Structure formats: structure tokens, C-alpha cells
Amino acid sequence: MPAEKTVEVALSELRAAVGGLENAVDARIERQRENRDVDGEVRRVHADRARLAQELDQSQFRANRLEEVNREVSRRLVTAMETIRAVLDR
């Protein structure tokens, strides 16, 4: 094979290799960009989860407090009704 053909083949292979390398680098950069987007979304989901967990804890506390108040009101109503019955029975 003449030297010119060998050089042309080698240059062609080199161009193809460089093109493949450029494509691989571009794909890698794109994957990293997607990973950063996914990481950001994961962080947002974790922040939302923490916020929602805190809101749930607060709501549960309020529900428990309302339940306690409801029991106390119920107890007082029963006491008041018993007192009224006692007065009416006299």
C-alpha cells in the first residue's frame, strides 16, 4: 500500500476516533447534567417530605389536644346535666 494511502487511512481512523471521543464526551456531559437535575429534584423531594412530616406532627399534636379538650367538655357537660337533674328532682 502506498504511503499516502496509509496516511489517509490513519487520518480517517483518527478522525473517526476523535469524533467518537467527542460524542462520548457530549454524552457524558449530558448524563452529568441530567444527574444534577435528578439530584436537585431528590433534594426538593426530601425538603418537601421533611416539611410535610413537620406539618403532620403539628396536626397530630393539635388533633390530640382537641381530643383532650373534647373529653373535658364532655365530662363537664355530664356534670352539668347531673347537677340540673339533681336540682329538678328536688
Coordinates of C-alpha atoms in Angstrom, one line a residue:
M1 CA 0.0 0.0 0.0
P2 CA 1.4 3.4 -0.9
A3 CA 2.4 5.7 2.0
E4 CA -0.2 8.3 1.0
K5 CA -3.0 5.7 1.3
T6 CA -1.7 4.5 4.7
V7 CA -1.6 8.1 6.0
E8 CA -5.1 8.8 4.6
V9 CA -6.4 5.6 6.3
A10 CA -4.7 6.5 9.6
L11 CA -6.1 10.1 9.4
S12 CA -9.5 8.8 8.6
E13 CA -9.4 6.4 11.6
L14 CA -8.1 9.2 13.8
R15 CA -10.9 11.5 12.7
A16 CA -13.4 8.7 13.4
A17 CA -11.8 8.1 16.8
V18 CA -11.8 11.8 17.7
G19 CA -15.5 12.0 16.5
G20 CA -16.3 9.1 18.7
L21 CA -14.5 10.6 21.6
E22 CA -16.4 13.9 21.1
N23 CA -19.7 12.0 21.1
A24 CA -18.7 10.2 24.2
V25 CA -17.7 13.4 26.0
D26 CA -21.0 15.1 24.9
A27 CA -23.0 12.1 26.2
R28 CA -21.1 12.2 29.5
I29 CA -21.8 15.9 29.9
E30 CA -25.4 15.3 29.2
R31 CA -25.6 12.5 31.7
Q32 CA -23.9 14.7 34.3
R33 CA -26.4 17.5 33.6
E34 CA -29.3 15.0 34.0
N35 CA -27.8 13.7 37.2
R36 CA -27.6 17.2 38.6
D37 CA -31.2 17.7 37.6
V38 CA -32.2 14.5 39.3
D39 CA -30.1 15.3 42.4
G40 CA -31.8 18.7 42.6
E41 CA -35.2 17.0 42.4
V42 CA -34.3 14.5 45.1
R43 CA -33.2 17.3 47.4
R44 CA -36.5 19.1 46.7
V45 CA -38.5 15.9 47.4
H46 CA -36.6 15.4 50.7
A47 CA -37.2 19.0 51.7
D48 CA -40.9 18.6 50.9
R49 CA -41.0 15.4 52.9
A50 CA -39.4 17.0 55.9
R51 CA -41.8 19.9 55.7
L52 CA -44.8 17.6 55.3
A53 CA -43.6 15.4 58.2
Q54 CA -43.4 18.5 60.4
E55 CA -46.9 19.7 59.4
L56 CA -48.2 16.2 60.1
D57 CA -46.6 16.2 63.5
Q58 CA -48.2 19.6 64.3
S59 CA -51.6 18.4 63.0
Q60 CA -51.4 15.3 65.1
F61 CA -50.5 17.4 68.2
R62 CA -53.5 19.7 67.5
A63 CA -55.8 16.7 67.0
N64 CA -54.6 15.2 70.3
R65 CA -55.1 18.5 72.0
L66 CA -58.6 18.8 70.6
E67 CA -59.4 15.3 71.7
E68 CA -58.4 16.1 75.2
V69 CA -60.4 19.3 75.2
N70 CA -63.4 17.4 73.8
R71 CA -63.2 14.8 76.6
E72 CA -63.0 17.6 79.2
V73 CA -66.0 19.4 77.7
S74 CA -67.9 16.2 77.6
R75 CA -67.1 15.5 81.2
R76 CA -68.2 19.0 82.2
L77 CA -71.5 18.6 80.3
V78 CA -72.2 15.4 82.0
T79 CA -71.5 17.0 85.4
A80 CA -73.8 20.0 84.5
M81 CA -76.6 17.7 83.3
E82 CA -76.4 15.7 86.5
T83 CA -76.5 18.9 88.6
I84 CA -79.5 20.1 86.7
R85 CA -81.3 16.8 87.2
A86 CA -80.5 16.9 90.9
V87 CA -81.9 20.4 91.1
L88 CA -85.0 19.4 89.2
D89 CA -85.6 16.3 91.2
R90 CA -85.8 18.3 94.5

